Every structure is written in structure tokens, then in C-alpha cells.
Coordinates of C-alpha atoms and ligand atoms in Angstrom, one line a residue:
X1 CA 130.2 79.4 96.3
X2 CA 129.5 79.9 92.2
X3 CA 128.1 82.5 91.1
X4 CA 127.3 84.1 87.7
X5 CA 127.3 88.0 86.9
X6 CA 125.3 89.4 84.7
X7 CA 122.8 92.6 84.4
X8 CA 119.9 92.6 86.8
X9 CA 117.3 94.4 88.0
X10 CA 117.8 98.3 89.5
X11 CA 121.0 96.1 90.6
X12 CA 124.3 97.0 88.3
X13 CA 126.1 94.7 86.2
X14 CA 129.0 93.7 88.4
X15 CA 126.9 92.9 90.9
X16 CA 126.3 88.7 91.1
X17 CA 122.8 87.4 90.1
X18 CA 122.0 84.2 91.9
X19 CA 120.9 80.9 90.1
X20 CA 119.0 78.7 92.3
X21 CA 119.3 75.5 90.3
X22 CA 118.0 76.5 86.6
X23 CA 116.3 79.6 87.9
X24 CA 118.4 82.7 87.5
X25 CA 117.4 85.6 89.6
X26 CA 118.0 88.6 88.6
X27 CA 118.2 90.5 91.8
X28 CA 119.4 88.8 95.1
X29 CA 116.8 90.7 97.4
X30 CA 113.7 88.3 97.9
X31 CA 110.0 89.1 99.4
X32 CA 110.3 86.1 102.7
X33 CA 107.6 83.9 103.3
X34 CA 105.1 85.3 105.7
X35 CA 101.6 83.3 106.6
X36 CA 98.5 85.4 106.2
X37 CA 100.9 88.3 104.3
X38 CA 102.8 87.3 101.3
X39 CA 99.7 86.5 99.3
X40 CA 99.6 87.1 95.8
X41 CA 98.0 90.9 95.5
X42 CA 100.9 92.0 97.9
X43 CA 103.8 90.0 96.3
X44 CA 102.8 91.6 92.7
X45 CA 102.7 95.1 94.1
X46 CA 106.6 94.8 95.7
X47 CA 107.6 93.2 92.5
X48 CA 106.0 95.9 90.3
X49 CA 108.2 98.5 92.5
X50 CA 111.3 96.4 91.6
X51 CA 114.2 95.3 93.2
X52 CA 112.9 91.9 93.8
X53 CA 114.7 88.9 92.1
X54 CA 111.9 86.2 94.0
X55 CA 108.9 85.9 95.8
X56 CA 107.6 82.9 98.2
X57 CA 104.3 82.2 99.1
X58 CA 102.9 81.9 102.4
X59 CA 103.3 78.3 103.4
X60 CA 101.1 75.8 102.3
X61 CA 100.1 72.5 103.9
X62 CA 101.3 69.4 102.2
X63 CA 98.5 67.6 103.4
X64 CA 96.0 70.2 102.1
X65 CA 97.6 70.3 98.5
X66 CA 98.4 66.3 98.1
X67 CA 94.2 65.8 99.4
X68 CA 93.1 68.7 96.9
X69 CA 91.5 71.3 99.4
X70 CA 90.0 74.3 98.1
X71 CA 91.7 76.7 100.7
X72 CA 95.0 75.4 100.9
X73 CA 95.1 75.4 96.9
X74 CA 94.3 78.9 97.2
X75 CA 97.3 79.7 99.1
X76 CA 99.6 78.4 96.3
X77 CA 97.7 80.0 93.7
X78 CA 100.2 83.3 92.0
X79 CA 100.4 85.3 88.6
X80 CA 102.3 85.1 86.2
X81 CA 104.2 89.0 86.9
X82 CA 105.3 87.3 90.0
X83 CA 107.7 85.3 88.4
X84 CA 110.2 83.4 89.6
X85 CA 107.8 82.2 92.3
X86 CA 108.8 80.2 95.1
X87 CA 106.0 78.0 96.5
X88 CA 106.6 77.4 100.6
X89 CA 105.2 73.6 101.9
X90 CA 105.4 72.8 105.6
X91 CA 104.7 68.6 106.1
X92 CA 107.1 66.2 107.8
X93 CA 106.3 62.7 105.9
X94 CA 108.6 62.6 103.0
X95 CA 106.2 60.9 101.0
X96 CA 103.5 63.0 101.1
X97 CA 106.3 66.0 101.0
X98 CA 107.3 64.4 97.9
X99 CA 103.7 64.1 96.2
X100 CA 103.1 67.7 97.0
X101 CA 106.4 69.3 95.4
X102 CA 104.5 67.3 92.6
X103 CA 101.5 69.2 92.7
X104 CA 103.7 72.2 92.5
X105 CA 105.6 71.5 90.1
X106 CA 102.3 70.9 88.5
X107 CA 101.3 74.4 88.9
X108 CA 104.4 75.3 87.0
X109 CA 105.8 77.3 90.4
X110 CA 109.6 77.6 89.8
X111 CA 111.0 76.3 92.9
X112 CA 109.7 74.2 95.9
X113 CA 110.3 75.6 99.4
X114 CA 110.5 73.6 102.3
X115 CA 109.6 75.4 105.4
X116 CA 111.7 74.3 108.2
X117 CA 111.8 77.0 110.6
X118 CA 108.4 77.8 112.0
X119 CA 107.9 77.3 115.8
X120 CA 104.5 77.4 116.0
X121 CA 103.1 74.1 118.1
X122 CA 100.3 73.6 115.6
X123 CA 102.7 72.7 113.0
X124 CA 105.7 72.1 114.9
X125 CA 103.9 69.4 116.9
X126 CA 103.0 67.5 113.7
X127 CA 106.6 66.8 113.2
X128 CA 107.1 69.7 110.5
X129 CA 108.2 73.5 110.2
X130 CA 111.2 73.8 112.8
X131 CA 110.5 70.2 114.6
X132 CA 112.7 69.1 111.7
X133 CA 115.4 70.5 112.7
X134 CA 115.4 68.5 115.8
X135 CA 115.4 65.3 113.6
X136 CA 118.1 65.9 111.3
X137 CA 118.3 62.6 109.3
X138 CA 114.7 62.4 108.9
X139 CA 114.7 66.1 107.5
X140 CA 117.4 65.6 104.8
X141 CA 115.8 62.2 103.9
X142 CA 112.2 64.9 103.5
X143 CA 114.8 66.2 100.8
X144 CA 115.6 63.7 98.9
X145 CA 112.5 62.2 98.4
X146 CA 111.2 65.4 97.3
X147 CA 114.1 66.3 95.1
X148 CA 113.9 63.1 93.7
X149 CA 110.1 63.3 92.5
X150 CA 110.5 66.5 91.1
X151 CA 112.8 68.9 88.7
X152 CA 112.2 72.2 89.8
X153 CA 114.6 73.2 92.2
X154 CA 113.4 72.0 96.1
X155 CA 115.2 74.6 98.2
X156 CA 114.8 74.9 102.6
X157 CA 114.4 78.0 105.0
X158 CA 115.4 76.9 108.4
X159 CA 116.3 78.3 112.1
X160 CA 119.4 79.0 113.2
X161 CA 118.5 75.7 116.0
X162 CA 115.7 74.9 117.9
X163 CA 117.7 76.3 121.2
X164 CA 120.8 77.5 122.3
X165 CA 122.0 73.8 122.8
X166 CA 120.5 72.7 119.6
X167 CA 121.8 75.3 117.2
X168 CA 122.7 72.8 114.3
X169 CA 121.7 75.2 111.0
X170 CA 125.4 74.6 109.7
X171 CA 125.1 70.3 110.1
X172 CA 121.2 70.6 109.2
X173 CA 122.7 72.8 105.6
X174 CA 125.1 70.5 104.7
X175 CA 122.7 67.5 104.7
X176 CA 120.1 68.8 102.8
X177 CA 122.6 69.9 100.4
X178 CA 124.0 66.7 100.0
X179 CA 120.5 65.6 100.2
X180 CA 119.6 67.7 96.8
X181 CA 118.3 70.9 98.3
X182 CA 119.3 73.7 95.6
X183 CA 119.4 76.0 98.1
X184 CA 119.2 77.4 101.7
X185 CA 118.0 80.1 103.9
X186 CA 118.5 80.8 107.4
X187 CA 116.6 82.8 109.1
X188 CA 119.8 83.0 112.4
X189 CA 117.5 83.1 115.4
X190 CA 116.0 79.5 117.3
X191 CA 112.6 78.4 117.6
X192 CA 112.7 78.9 121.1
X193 CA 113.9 82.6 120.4
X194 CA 110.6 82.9 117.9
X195 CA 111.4 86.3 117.1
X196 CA 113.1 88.0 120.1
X197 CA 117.1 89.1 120.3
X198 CA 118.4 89.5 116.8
X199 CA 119.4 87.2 114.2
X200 CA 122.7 85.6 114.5
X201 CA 124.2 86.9 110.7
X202 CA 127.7 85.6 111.6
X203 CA 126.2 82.1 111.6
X204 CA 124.8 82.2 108.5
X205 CA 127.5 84.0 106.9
X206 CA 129.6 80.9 108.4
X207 CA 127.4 78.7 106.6
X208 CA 127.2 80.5 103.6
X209 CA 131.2 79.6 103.3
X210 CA 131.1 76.6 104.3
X211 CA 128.3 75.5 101.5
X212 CA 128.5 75.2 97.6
X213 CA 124.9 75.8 96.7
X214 CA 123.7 79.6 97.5
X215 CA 123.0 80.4 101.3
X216 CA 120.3 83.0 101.5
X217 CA 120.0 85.1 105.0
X218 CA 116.6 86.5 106.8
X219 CA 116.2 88.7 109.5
X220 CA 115.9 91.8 111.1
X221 CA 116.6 94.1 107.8
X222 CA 114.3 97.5 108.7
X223 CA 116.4 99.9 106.6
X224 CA 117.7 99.1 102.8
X225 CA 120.7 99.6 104.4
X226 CA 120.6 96.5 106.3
X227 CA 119.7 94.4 103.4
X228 CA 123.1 95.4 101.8
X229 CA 125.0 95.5 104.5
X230 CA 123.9 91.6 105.2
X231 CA 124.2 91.4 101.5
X232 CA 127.9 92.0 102.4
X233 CA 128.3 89.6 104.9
X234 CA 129.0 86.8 101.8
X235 CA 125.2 85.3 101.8
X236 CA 124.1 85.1 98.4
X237 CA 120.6 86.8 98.5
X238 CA 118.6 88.6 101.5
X239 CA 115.4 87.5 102.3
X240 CA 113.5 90.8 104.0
X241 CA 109.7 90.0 105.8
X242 CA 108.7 92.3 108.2
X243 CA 110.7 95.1 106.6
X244 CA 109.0 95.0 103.5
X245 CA 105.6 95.1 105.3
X246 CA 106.4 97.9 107.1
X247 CA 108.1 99.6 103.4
X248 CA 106.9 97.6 100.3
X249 CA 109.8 99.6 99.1
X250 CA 112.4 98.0 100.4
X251 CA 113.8 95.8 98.2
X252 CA 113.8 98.9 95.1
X253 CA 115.4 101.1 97.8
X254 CA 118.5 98.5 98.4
X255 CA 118.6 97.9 94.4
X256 CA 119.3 101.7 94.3
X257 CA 121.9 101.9 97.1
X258 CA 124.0 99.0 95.4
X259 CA 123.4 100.7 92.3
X260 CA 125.2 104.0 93.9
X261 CA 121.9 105.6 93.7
X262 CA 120.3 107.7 96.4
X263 CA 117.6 105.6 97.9
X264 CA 113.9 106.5 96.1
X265 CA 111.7 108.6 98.0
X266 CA 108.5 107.2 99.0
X267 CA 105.7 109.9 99.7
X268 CA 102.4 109.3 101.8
X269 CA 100.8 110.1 98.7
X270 CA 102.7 106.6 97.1
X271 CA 102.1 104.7 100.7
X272 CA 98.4 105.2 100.0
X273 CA 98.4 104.4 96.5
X274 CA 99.7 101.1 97.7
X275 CA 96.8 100.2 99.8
X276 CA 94.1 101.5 97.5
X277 CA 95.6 99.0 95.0
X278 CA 96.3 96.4 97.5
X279 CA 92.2 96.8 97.8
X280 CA 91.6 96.4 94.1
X281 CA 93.7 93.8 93.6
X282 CA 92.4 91.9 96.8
X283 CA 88.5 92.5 95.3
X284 CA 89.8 91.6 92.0
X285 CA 91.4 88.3 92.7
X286 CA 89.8 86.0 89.9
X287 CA 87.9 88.2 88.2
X288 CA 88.5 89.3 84.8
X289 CA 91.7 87.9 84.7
X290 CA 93.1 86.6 81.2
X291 CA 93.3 83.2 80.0
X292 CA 97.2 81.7 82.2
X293 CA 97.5 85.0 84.4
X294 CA 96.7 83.4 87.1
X295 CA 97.9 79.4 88.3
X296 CA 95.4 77.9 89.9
X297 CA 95.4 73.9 90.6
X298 CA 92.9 72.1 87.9
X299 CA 90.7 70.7 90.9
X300 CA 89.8 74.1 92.0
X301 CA 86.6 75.3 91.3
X302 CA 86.7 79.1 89.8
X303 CA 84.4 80.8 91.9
X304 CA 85.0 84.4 92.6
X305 CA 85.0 84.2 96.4
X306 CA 82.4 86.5 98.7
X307 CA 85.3 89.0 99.9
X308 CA 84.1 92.2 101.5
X309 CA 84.7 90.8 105.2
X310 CA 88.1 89.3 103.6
X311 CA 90.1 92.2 102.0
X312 CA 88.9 94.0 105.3
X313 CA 90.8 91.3 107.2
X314 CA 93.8 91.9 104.6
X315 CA 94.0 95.8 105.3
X316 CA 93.9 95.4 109.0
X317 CA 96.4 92.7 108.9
X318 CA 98.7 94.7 106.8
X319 CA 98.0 98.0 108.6
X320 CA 98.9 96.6 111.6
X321 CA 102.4 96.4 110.2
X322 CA 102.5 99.0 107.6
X323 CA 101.4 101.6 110.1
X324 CA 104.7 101.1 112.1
X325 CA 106.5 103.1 109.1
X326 CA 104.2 106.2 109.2
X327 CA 103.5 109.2 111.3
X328 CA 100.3 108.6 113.0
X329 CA 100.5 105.2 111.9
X330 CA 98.7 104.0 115.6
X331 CA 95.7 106.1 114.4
X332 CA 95.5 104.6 110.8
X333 CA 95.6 101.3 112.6
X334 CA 92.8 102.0 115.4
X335 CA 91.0 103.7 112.3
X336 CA 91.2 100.4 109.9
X337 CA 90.7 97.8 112.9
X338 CA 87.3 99.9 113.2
X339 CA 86.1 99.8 109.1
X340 CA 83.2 97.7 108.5
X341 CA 82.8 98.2 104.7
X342 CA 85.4 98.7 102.0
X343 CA 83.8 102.0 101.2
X344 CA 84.5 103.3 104.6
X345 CA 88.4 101.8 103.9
X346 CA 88.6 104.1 101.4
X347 CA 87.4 107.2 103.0
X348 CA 90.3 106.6 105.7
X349 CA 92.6 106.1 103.4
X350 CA 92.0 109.1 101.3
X351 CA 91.4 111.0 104.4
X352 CA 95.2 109.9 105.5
X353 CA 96.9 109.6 102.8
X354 CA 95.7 112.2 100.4
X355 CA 94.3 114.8 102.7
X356 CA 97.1 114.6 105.7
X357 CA 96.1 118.3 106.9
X358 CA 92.0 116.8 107.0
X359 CA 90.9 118.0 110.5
X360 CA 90.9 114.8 111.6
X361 CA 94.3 113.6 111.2
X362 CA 95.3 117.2 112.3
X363 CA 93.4 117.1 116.0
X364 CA 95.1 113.5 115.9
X365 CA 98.8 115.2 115.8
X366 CA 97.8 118.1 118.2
X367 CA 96.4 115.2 120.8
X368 CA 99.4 113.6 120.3
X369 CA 101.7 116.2 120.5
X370 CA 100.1 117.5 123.6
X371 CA 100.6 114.2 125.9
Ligands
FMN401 C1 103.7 87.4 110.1 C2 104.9 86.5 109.8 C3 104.6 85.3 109.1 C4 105.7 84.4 108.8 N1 105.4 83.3 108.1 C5 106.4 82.5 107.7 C6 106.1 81.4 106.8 O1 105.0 81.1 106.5 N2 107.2 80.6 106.4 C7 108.5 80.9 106.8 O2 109.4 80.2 106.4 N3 108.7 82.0 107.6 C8 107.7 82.8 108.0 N4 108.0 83.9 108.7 C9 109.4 84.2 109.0 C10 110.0 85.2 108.0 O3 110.0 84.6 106.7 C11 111.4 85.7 108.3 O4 112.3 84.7 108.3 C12 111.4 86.3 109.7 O5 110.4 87.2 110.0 C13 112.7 87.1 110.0 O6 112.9 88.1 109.0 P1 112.5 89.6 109.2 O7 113.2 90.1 110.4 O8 113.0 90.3 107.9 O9 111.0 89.7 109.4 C14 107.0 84.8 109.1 C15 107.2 86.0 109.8 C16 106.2 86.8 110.1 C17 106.5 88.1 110.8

């Protein structure tokens, strides 16, 4: 597989930088695509604590973008500090595929993702996300219309299979490869596995060898030492989801081990400051922002959106994830689920975060301590 070296980010020199088409990266860590997670406010904050070479949207109905639809524009909207930004479709009509990686490009997103591995009926049903792995010809041809009505890079995330009988990620690879597809990621469990067992590495390590454009792995990377050690396993970047919700720090942390630096600390004091400025950001969204910060389709009205109710939704969403990392987390979670105004989001998390021996938190440990 080619590969360039050069200096990157937190990552030292002699270690390779990916090029996904035109698009250099200059780390080979990458925030995964994650519906309802990866949205902009979050992606900016795990760039800003480095290590990250891309970041992918939450997938976005083709449908939704090629018929103009306020919400599902919204989902492809990012800033420019996210850059390189990879926009994620899901859609199983290569024409309308095809006309959407347009209205990406047209957003000036640097690559075009093509969601191929989610098992969920509501969009597997509609011949899309992993259901194209079961149609293999149809799927590649998906790629070639879209890579030939675009020239940013059009790039895949698939399954290892859809079952154990059907587990044709190294067949499915080489088509869309030959079909145009810049690149590839495997995330190396089934759609019928969803997310239980493990992911199968040595698969995409195999396919990794086998193809000439860069083969990016996902799954089950909890510790920055994972995300090397996969890093190891000849893939050409590591894409890390639920990790990264459970430690936004991730991806600096594994910049720092293969720079043959200790791994940073993160404080509770630095794991609140990330969700009080999750909050501002989230209540920010829109407003304020300077002329080409933000990409934003040119059908969609600029209306700062009425978000109390929705950046509570975020933080509970979030928390239930980010808790799993933290001492007490279940109590922060219970805490959040039961916040009805921002105000009283910020009282919990100063009150966790900033004042861990508060009385509160305290009778929390003893109660806990005593079961
Ligand atoms: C909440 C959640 C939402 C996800 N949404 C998407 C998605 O929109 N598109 C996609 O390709 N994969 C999606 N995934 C799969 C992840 O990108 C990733 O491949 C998978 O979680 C395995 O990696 P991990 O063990 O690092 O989480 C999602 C995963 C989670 C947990």
C-alpha cells in the first residue's frame, strides 16, 4: 500500500501520514461516524485536543440532501477547524447517490463517505447501509456512479459481512476499489453481530494487504493503546467511536504513545471543561459565527434553532457514554437524564466536576461503597 511520510500532528516524523486521494491527513487516527454523536460541536472539541487527522459526520440521508430538507442539511453542516471533514451518505440508488456526493462536494466537504455497514432495518431495509453488502455488484456500481460525478475523494465504511456465511468485506473492498472508491474502512464485525463479540482485526489487516488504496480499521479501541496496537496490525489509519465518547482524549493520547510520550493526563476538572463547552458550543451553533466558519447548504434557511430541549438531549446522549469513563459516572448519568433546564446542567456539572468532595457526590460514594 503507498504511503507518504512526512511530519504530522502529536504523531513524529517517521511515522506515515495517509493521503486519501488529494487529501493528506496528517494523523492516521480518525473520529468514526456515529448517528446522533459526531455532530459538529463534538467533532471540533476532539480536534482541538489533537491527534486527529479526520472527522466524519453522522450519516446523512441521500434522499434528504438531493430533496433539500432542512434537517438532513443540518446534519452535513461542519466548520471550518474541522478540517479534513469527511461527509457520511447512506442511500442505495446510485443515481441519487451520485447527485448527493454532488451536493457535498458543493458544500466543499473533502471527502464523500459511503455508509455501508449499518444494520439497522430502517435503513437496511431500503436497500442501503449494510444491505449493500449483500448485493455486491450493485454496491460497487453505487461507486462508480458517485465517483464519476464528483472529484472529491468517495471513500466506503463497511462490515466485516452481513453473517458468518456472508462475510465478503475482502471481495466487497476490491470492487469498490476498482470501482473508484479512494478508500476503505472496515469496521470487522457482521450486521447480524451489530455490536456484540469483537471485531475481527485479522480480517481487515488481510484486506488491508491485499488492497492498494488505504484500508482504515474500526472497532473495539477503549484504551490509546488499542488504537496503536491496531495501528500495528498494517491498516493505514484507526477509526475509534465509542472510545472517543467515552475519552474525547483518545486520539491525542495515542498521538503521544507513538510519539514515545507518556500518555496526557486527563483530570475531572478537564472532563468537565469538556461538557461545559460541549454546552456552549451546542447553544452557540449559528450564532455569531463569522462570515465561511460554518458550511451550510445555500437552501438552508439561517435561523438559529429553539435549542434548550435539544443540547439537553445532546448531554444526556453523550453522558450516557461519557459517564462509562468516570467514577460515579452512573450518578452523573441518572443526574443529567433528570435536568430539565440548561441552568440546572450546569449546576451538576460544576457540582461533579469541580466540587468532587460536594456532599452530594460524597454520600453518592459512601452509598456506593457500602452495597
Ligand atoms: C452510537 C453509534 C452510532 C453509530 N453511527 C454510525 C454511523 O452513522 N455510520 C457508520 O458508518 N457507523 C456508525 N457507527 C459505527 C461506528 O462508526 C464504529 O464503526 C463502531 O462503533 C465500531 O467501532 P468502536 O468499537 O470504536 O465503537 C455507530 C456506532 C455507534 C456506537
Amino acid at each position: 500500500m503507498p504511503r507518504t511520510f512526512a511530519r504530522t500532528d502529536g504523531v513524529p516524523a517517521s511515522r506515515p501520514v495517509m493521503k486519501i486521494g488529494s487529501v493528506q491527513l496528517t494523523s492516521p487516527f480518525v473520529v468514526a461516524p456515529m448517528a446522533g454523536m459526531t455532530d459538529s460541536a463534538f467533532r471540533r472539541l476532539v480536534k482541538r485536543h489533537g491527534g486527529c487527522g479526520l472527522v466524519v459526520t453522522e450519516m446523512v440521508s441521500s434522499e434528504g440532501l438531493v430533496r433539500g430538507i432542512d434537517r438532513t442539511l443540518e446534519y452535513a453542516e461542519y466548520t471550518e477547524e474541522e478540517r479534513p471533514v469527511s461527509i457520511q451518505i447512506f442511500g442505495g440508488d446510485p443515481e441519487k447517490m451520485a447527485a448527493a456526493a454532488q451536493v457535498i462536494e458543493g458544500l466543499g466537504a473533502d471527502i464523500v463517505d459511503v455508509n455501508m455497514g449499518c444494520p439497522v432495518p430502517k435503513i437496511a431495509k431500503h436497500n442501503a447501509g449494510c444491505s449493500l453488502m449483500r448485493e455486491p455488484e450493485h454496491a460497487a456500481s453505487v461507486i462508480g456512479a458517485m465517483a464519476k460525478a464528483v472529484k472529491i475523494p468517495v471513500t466506503v465504511k463497511m462490515r466485516a459481512g452481513w453473517n458468518d456465511s456472508c462475510r465478503n468485506a475482502p471481495d466487497l473492498a476490491r470492487r469498490v476499489q476498482d470501482a473508484g472508491a479512494a478508500a476503505v474502512t472496515i469496521h470487522g464485525r457482521t450486521a447480524e453481530q451489530s455490536y456484540s463479540g469483537s471485531a475481527d482485526w485479522s480480517l481487515v489487516a488481510g484486506v488491508a494487504h491485499d488492497l492498494s488504496i488505504p484500508v482504515l480499521g474500526s472497532g473495539d479501541c477503549i484504551e490509546p493503546s488499542q488504537v496503536i496496537e491496531r495501528l500495528g496490525s498494517g491498516v493505514s489509519g484507526v477509526l475509534v467511536g465509542r472510545g472517543v465518547l467515552r475519552n474525547p482524549w483518545i486520539l491525542a493520547q495515542a498521538a503521544d504513545l507513538t510519539a514515545g510520550r507518556t500518555p496526557r493526563e486527563v483530570t475531572l476538572r478537564d472532563r468537565g471543561q469538556f461538557l461545559v463547552e460541549y454546552v456552549d458550543l451546542l447553544l452557540a451553533e449559528g450564532v455569531n459565527e463569522s462570515d465561511g466558519f460554518r458550511h451550510v447548504a445555500e437552501s438552508r434557511p439561517r435561523e438559529a434553532r429553539g435549542r434548550e430541549r435539544w443540547v439537553i438531549n445532546k448531554l444526556r446522549a453523550l453522558c450516557a457514554w461519557y459517564s462509562k469513563g468516570i467514577d460515579c459516572g452512573s450518578h452523573l448519568r441518572v443526574r443529567v437524564n433528570a435536568a430539565t433546564s440548561i441552568q440546572e446542567l450546569r449546576d451538576i456539572i460544576d457540582e461533579f466536576f469541580f466540587r468532587p468532595e460536594s456532599p452530594v457526590r460524597y454520600s453518592y460514594e459512601r452509598a456506593a461503597e457500602a452495597l
